[in-house]
Each structure stands twice: as structure tokens, then as C-alpha cells.
Amino acid sequence: GAGVSQSPSNKVTEKGKDVELRCDPISGHTALYWYRQRLGQGLEFLIYFQGNSAPDKSGLPSDRFSAERTGESVSTLTIQRTQQEDSAVYLCASSLSFRGQETQYFGPGTRLLVL
Amino acid sequence: AQSVTQLGSHVSVSEGALVLLRCNYSSSVPPYLFWYVQYPNQGLQLLLKYTSAATLVKGINGFEAEFKKSETSFHLTKPSAHMSDAAEYFCAVSVGTGNQFYFGTGTSLTVIP
């Protein structure tokens, strides 16, 4: 398809386990973002990748969170030793470039539930 | 510091009535402004954006928004609500490169038949 895809769509895990979330951006989009959306709240910026530059990790809430991106393609967000407060929808978005006026295209999200 | 405030986390309107969703921003530099919509069980999609051209911006599905610098506002309007407009609406501001992107907390729109 032509849109941003994310997998899995839903993930239930036990407290203390590690989880890996995947994002496939739109082909040709150099910028990729991860956000967290807690129930009833807005989008919380986590991390941003722009091409081959060093990612902006300023939004990651703790060192349990990390993300990687292979070139300008797939990205994975890893949460180690999950906690119940990590339960949220994790959204990925991509845009053509890093310029501020670019439209971000969002995936459907991964709904994470930590028991 | 930049921020976005959406007044009213829940808004209800009757079908056919005016839709007005409020967004105010704070920014030390000229911003780019966006409205995104999230339909139930779907991802966010762009409704419209302001990028320093015309201050009145028209988007999809009959929505429009006006950038008012003096009021630091970017309210979203639609003259006549339709049942299919029921969704979550997010205002966002960008003030530079990709990492300077901030979303409001969202407004849930309910349309009453």
C-alpha cells in the first residue's frame, strides 16, 4: 500500500517484558516520527529521524525506550522492561522532509496494553 | 516555548449546525499550523494547514480555518455539521524543523442527529 503501516496493531504484554513495535513509512519520505497517545490525551513526541542524521531522542521518557531506523525505511521502537504506564497507542508518522510545513502521514498505530 | 491549547475536550453539535473548534497557540516565531482529524479506529489525517500564504485555509470535507496572528488563534469551522464529521480533532503547530512539532490534547466532536 501507499500509506504508513504499523505492526502489530495490538499488543498485550506482561509487566517487565520487552516489546518491539514496527513502522514502515511511505517510500521516499526522509523524516519519520514516533508519538505516544495515552487515553484521553494528545500526542506526545518521542523521537524523530531525518535521513541519515542522528535522531532527535529528546522526547523519549526514559532509557527503557529506544528506536532505530534503517536508512530511510523501516523503524522499530523498543520498550524494555515494560511498565503499566507504558500502556498507550504508539503512532508513527512520516513526511517528505524535515521542513516544518510538511504534512505528516500517520499510521494506524499500535495499541499496547501492559498488564 | 511553543504550545497549543484546544479549548473544549468535547464538543457536541446538532446535524446541520455550525462546527467551531478552538485552537490557540503560543510561538516566538511565525508558526505553521495544522488541523488533523482522527476518525474512529483510523490513523490521523490532515484536514488543512497554514504555511504563511492565505490566512483563510480551506481543507477537506468542507472545513476551513483562519489564522489570526493578533489573537494567536487557528480555529476550525464548518458551516453545517454532518454525522460523518464525528471524530477527534487535533490542532498542531510547527515552528521550524521536524522536531519542533507540537499537538494539542484534542477535541472530540459529537454530531447529534
CSV table of C-alpha atoms in Angstrom, one decimal:
chain,number,residue,atom,x,y,z
A,1,GLY,CA,0.0,0.0,0.0
A,2,ALA,CA,1.0,3.6,-0.3
A,3,GLY,CA,0.4,4.6,3.4
A,4,VAL,CA,2.3,4.3,6.6
A,5,SER,CA,1.9,0.8,8.1
A,6,GLN,CA,2.5,-0.3,11.7
A,7,SER,CA,2.7,-3.7,13.3
A,8,PRO,CA,1.4,-5.2,15.4
A,9,SER,CA,-2.0,-3.4,15.6
A,10,ASN,CA,-2.5,-4.6,19.1
A,11,LYS,CA,0.0,-5.9,21.7
A,12,VAL,CA,-0.7,-7.2,25.2
A,13,THR,CA,2.3,-7.9,27.3
A,14,GLU,CA,3.2,-8.6,30.9
A,15,LYS,CA,4.9,-6.0,33.1
A,16,GLY,CA,8.7,-6.4,32.8
A,17,LYS,CA,8.7,-7.9,29.3
A,18,ASP,CA,10.3,-6.2,26.3
A,19,VAL,CA,8.2,-5.2,23.2
A,20,GLU,CA,9.2,-4.1,19.7
A,21,LEU,CA,6.9,-2.0,17.5
A,22,ARG,CA,7.5,-1.6,13.8
A,23,CYS,CA,6.8,1.2,11.4
A,24,ASP,CA,7.0,1.1,7.6
A,25,PRO,CA,7.0,4.7,6.3
A,26,ILE,CA,5.9,5.9,2.9
A,27,SER,CA,8.6,5.2,0.3
A,28,GLY,CA,10.7,8.3,-0.3
A,29,HIS,CA,9.8,10.0,3.0
A,30,THR,CA,13.0,11.0,4.7
A,31,ALA,CA,11.5,12.1,8.1
A,32,LEU,CA,10.0,9.6,10.5
A,33,TYR,CA,8.4,10.4,13.9
A,34,TRP,CA,7.2,8.3,16.8
A,35,TYR,CA,4.5,9.6,19.1
A,36,ARG,CA,2.7,8.2,22.2
A,37,GLN,CA,-1.0,8.8,22.7
A,38,ARG,CA,-2.3,8.0,26.2
A,39,LEU,CA,-6.0,7.6,26.7
A,40,GLY,CA,-7.8,11.0,26.6
A,41,GLN,CA,-4.5,12.9,25.9
A,42,GLY,CA,-2.8,14.5,23.0
A,43,LEU,CA,0.1,13.2,21.0
A,44,GLU,CA,3.4,13.1,22.9
A,45,PHE,CA,6.5,13.4,20.7
A,46,LEU,CA,9.0,10.6,21.4
A,47,ILE,CA,11.7,10.5,18.7
A,48,TYR,CA,12.4,11.9,15.2
A,49,PHE,CA,14.6,10.6,12.4
A,50,GLN,CA,15.7,12.7,9.4
A,51,GLY,CA,17.6,10.8,6.7
A,52,ASN,CA,21.0,9.6,7.9
A,53,SER,CA,21.3,12.3,10.5
A,54,ALA,CA,21.5,11.5,14.2
A,55,PRO,CA,17.9,11.1,15.6
A,56,ASP,CA,16.4,13.5,17.9
A,57,LYS,CA,15.7,11.5,21.0
A,58,SER,CA,14.6,14.4,23.2
A,59,GLY,CA,11.1,13.1,23.7
A,60,LEU,CA,11.9,9.6,24.9
A,61,PRO,CA,10.6,9.3,28.5
A,62,SER,CA,13.3,7.0,29.9
A,63,ASP,CA,16.2,4.9,28.9
A,64,ARG,CA,13.9,1.9,28.6
A,65,PHE,CA,12.8,3.4,25.3
A,66,SER,CA,14.9,3.2,22.2
A,67,ALA,CA,14.4,3.3,18.5
A,68,GLU,CA,16.2,2.6,15.3
A,69,ARG,CA,15.7,3.3,11.7
A,70,THR,CA,17.4,1.5,8.8
A,71,GLY,CA,18.3,4.2,6.3
A,72,GLU,CA,15.1,5.9,5.1
A,73,SER,CA,13.0,2.8,5.6
A,74,VAL,CA,11.6,0.8,8.4
A,75,SER,CA,11.8,1.9,12.0
A,76,THR,CA,11.4,-0.1,15.3
A,77,LEU,CA,10.6,1.3,18.7
A,78,THR,CA,11.7,-0.9,21.6
A,79,ILE,CA,10.4,-0.6,25.1
A,80,GLN,CA,12.4,-2.7,27.6
A,81,ARG,CA,11.0,-3.9,31.0
A,82,THR,CA,7.6,-2.5,30.2
A,83,GLN,CA,5.6,-0.8,32.9
A,84,GLN,CA,1.8,-0.3,33.2
A,85,GLU,CA,2.2,3.4,32.5
A,86,ASP,CA,3.6,2.4,29.1
A,87,SER,CA,0.1,1.4,28.0
A,88,ALA,CA,-0.9,3.7,25.2
A,89,VAL,CA,-1.3,3.9,21.4
A,90,TYR,CA,2.1,4.3,19.7
A,91,LEU,CA,1.8,6.3,16.5
A,92,CYS,CA,4.3,6.5,13.7
A,93,ALA,CA,4.3,9.2,11.0
A,94,SER,CA,6.4,10.1,8.1
A,95,SER,CA,6.9,13.2,6.0
A,96,LEU,CA,8.7,14.0,2.8
A,97,SER,CA,11.3,16.1,4.5
A,98,PHE,CA,12.1,17.7,7.9
A,99,ARG,CA,10.7,21.1,7.0
A,100,GLY,CA,8.2,22.4,9.4
A,101,GLN,CA,5.4,22.9,6.9
A,102,GLU,CA,5.5,19.3,5.6
A,103,THR,CA,2.4,17.2,6.2
A,104,GLN,CA,2.9,14.2,8.4
A,105,TYR,CA,1.2,11.0,7.3
A,106,PHE,CA,0.2,8.7,10.2
A,107,GLY,CA,0.0,5.0,10.5
A,108,PRO,CA,-3.0,3.4,12.3
A,109,GLY,CA,-1.0,2.9,15.5
A,110,THR,CA,-0.1,0.1,17.8
A,111,ARG,CA,-2.3,-0.3,20.8
A,112,LEU,CA,-0.1,-1.5,23.7
A,113,LEU,CA,-1.5,-2.9,26.9
A,114,VAL,CA,0.8,-3.8,29.7
A,115,LEU,CA,-0.8,-6.0,32.4
B,1,ALA,CA,8.4,27.8,24.3
B,2,GLN,CA,5.8,26.7,21.9
B,3,SER,CA,2.4,25.2,22.9
B,4,VAL,CA,-1.0,24.5,21.6
B,5,THR,CA,-4.3,24.9,23.6
B,6,GLN,CA,-7.6,23.4,22.4
B,7,LEU,CA,-10.5,24.8,24.4
B,8,GLY,CA,-13.1,22.1,25.0
B,9,SER,CA,-12.1,18.5,25.0
B,10,HIS,CA,-15.7,17.6,24.0
B,11,VAL,CA,-18.0,19.5,21.6
B,12,SER,CA,-21.5,18.4,20.6
B,13,VAL,CA,-23.4,20.0,17.8
B,14,SER,CA,-26.6,19.1,16.0
B,15,GLU,CA,-26.5,17.8,12.5
B,16,GLY,CA,-26.6,20.8,10.2
B,17,ALA,CA,-25.3,23.3,12.8
B,18,LEU,CA,-22.1,25.2,12.7
B,19,VAL,CA,-19.0,23.5,13.9
B,20,LEU,CA,-16.4,25.6,15.8
B,21,LEU,CA,-13.4,24.0,17.3
B,22,ARG,CA,-11.0,26.3,19.0
B,23,CYS,CA,-7.2,26.3,18.9
B,24,ASN,CA,-4.8,28.9,20.3
B,25,TYR,CA,-1.0,28.7,20.1
B,26,SER,CA,2.0,30.3,21.6
B,27,SER,CA,5.1,30.8,19.5
B,28,SER,CA,8.0,33.1,19.5
B,29,VAL,CA,8.4,32.8,15.7
B,30,PRO,CA,5.9,32.6,12.8
B,31,PRO,CA,4.3,29.2,13.0
B,32,TYR,CA,3.0,26.6,10.6
B,33,LEU,CA,-0.4,25.4,11.8
B,34,PHE,CA,-2.3,22.2,11.2
B,35,TRP,CA,-5.5,20.5,11.9
B,36,TYR,CA,-5.6,16.8,11.9
B,37,VAL,CA,-8.6,14.5,12.2
B,38,GLN,CA,-8.8,11.0,13.7
B,39,TYR,CA,-11.9,9.0,12.8
B,40,PRO,CA,-12.7,6.0,15.0
B,41,ASN,CA,-10.3,3.2,14.6
B,42,GLN,CA,-8.3,5.1,12.0
B,43,GLY,CA,-5.0,7.0,11.9
B,44,LEU,CA,-4.7,10.8,11.9
B,45,GLN,CA,-5.1,12.5,8.6
B,46,LEU,CA,-4.5,16.1,7.6
B,47,LEU,CA,-7.6,18.3,7.3
B,48,LEU,CA,-5.8,21.5,6.4
B,49,LYS,CA,-2.6,23.6,7.1
B,50,TYR,CA,-1.4,27.1,7.2
B,51,THR,CA,2.0,27.8,5.8
B,52,SER,CA,2.2,31.6,5.6
B,53,ALA,CA,0.2,32.0,2.4
B,54,ALA,CA,-3.5,32.9,2.7
B,55,THR,CA,-4.8,33.3,6.2
B,56,LEU,CA,-8.0,31.6,5.4
B,57,VAL,CA,-7.3,28.0,4.6
B,58,LYS,CA,-9.8,25.6,3.1
B,59,GLY,CA,-9.4,21.9,3.8
B,60,ILE,CA,-11.2,18.6,3.0
B,61,ASN,CA,-14.8,17.8,3.8
B,62,GLY,CA,-15.9,21.5,3.9
B,63,PHE,CA,-13.7,22.5,6.8
B,64,GLU,CA,-11.8,25.8,6.9
B,65,ALA,CA,-9.6,27.6,9.4
B,66,GLU,CA,-8.4,31.2,9.7
B,67,PHE,CA,-5.0,32.2,11.0
B,68,LYS,CA,-5.4,35.3,13.2
B,69,LYS,CA,-2.0,36.5,14.3
B,70,SER,CA,-3.4,39.1,16.7
B,71,GLU,CA,-5.4,36.5,18.5
B,72,THR,CA,-2.8,33.7,18.2
B,73,SER,CA,-5.7,31.5,17.0
B,74,PHE,CA,-6.4,29.0,14.3
B,75,HIS,CA,-10.0,28.0,14.9
B,76,LEU,CA,-11.6,25.3,12.8
B,77,THR,CA,-15.1,25.8,11.3
B,78,LYS,CA,-17.6,24.1,9.1
B,79,PRO,CA,-20.9,25.7,8.3
B,80,SER,CA,-23.1,22.6,8.5
B,81,ALA,CA,-22.1,19.5,10.6
B,82,HIS,CA,-22.6,16.1,9.1
B,83,MET,CA,-22.9,12.8,11.0
B,84,SER,CA,-19.7,11.7,9.4
B,85,ASP,CA,-17.8,14.6,11.0
B,86,ALA,CA,-17.9,12.8,14.4
B,87,ALA,CA,-14.2,12.3,15.2
B,88,GLU,CA,-11.3,13.5,17.3
B,89,TYR,CA,-9.7,16.7,16.0
B,90,PHE,CA,-6.1,17.8,16.8
B,91,CYS,CA,-4.5,21.2,16.3
B,92,ALA,CA,-0.7,21.3,15.8
B,93,VAL,CA,2.0,23.9,15.5
B,94,SER,CA,5.4,23.6,13.9
B,95,VAL,CA,7.9,26.4,14.3
B,96,GLY,CA,11.0,25.1,12.4
B,97,THR,CA,12.4,21.8,11.5
B,98,GLY,CA,10.8,18.4,12.1
B,99,ASN,CA,11.4,18.1,15.8
B,100,GLN,CA,9.6,21.3,16.7
B,101,PHE,CA,6.1,19.9,16.3
B,102,TYR,CA,3.5,20.2,19.0
B,103,PHE,CA,0.0,18.8,19.2
B,104,GLY,CA,-2.9,19.9,21.3
B,105,THR,CA,-4.8,17.5,23.5
B,106,GLY,CA,-7.6,17.1,21.0
B,107,THR,CA,-11.3,17.8,20.8
B,108,SER,CA,-13.8,15.1,20.4
B,109,LEU,CA,-16.7,16.2,18.2
B,110,THR,CA,-20.1,14.5,18.6
B,111,VAL,CA,-22.8,15.2,16.0
B,112,ILE,CA,-26.4,14.7,17.2
B,113,PRO,CA,-29.0,13.7,14.7
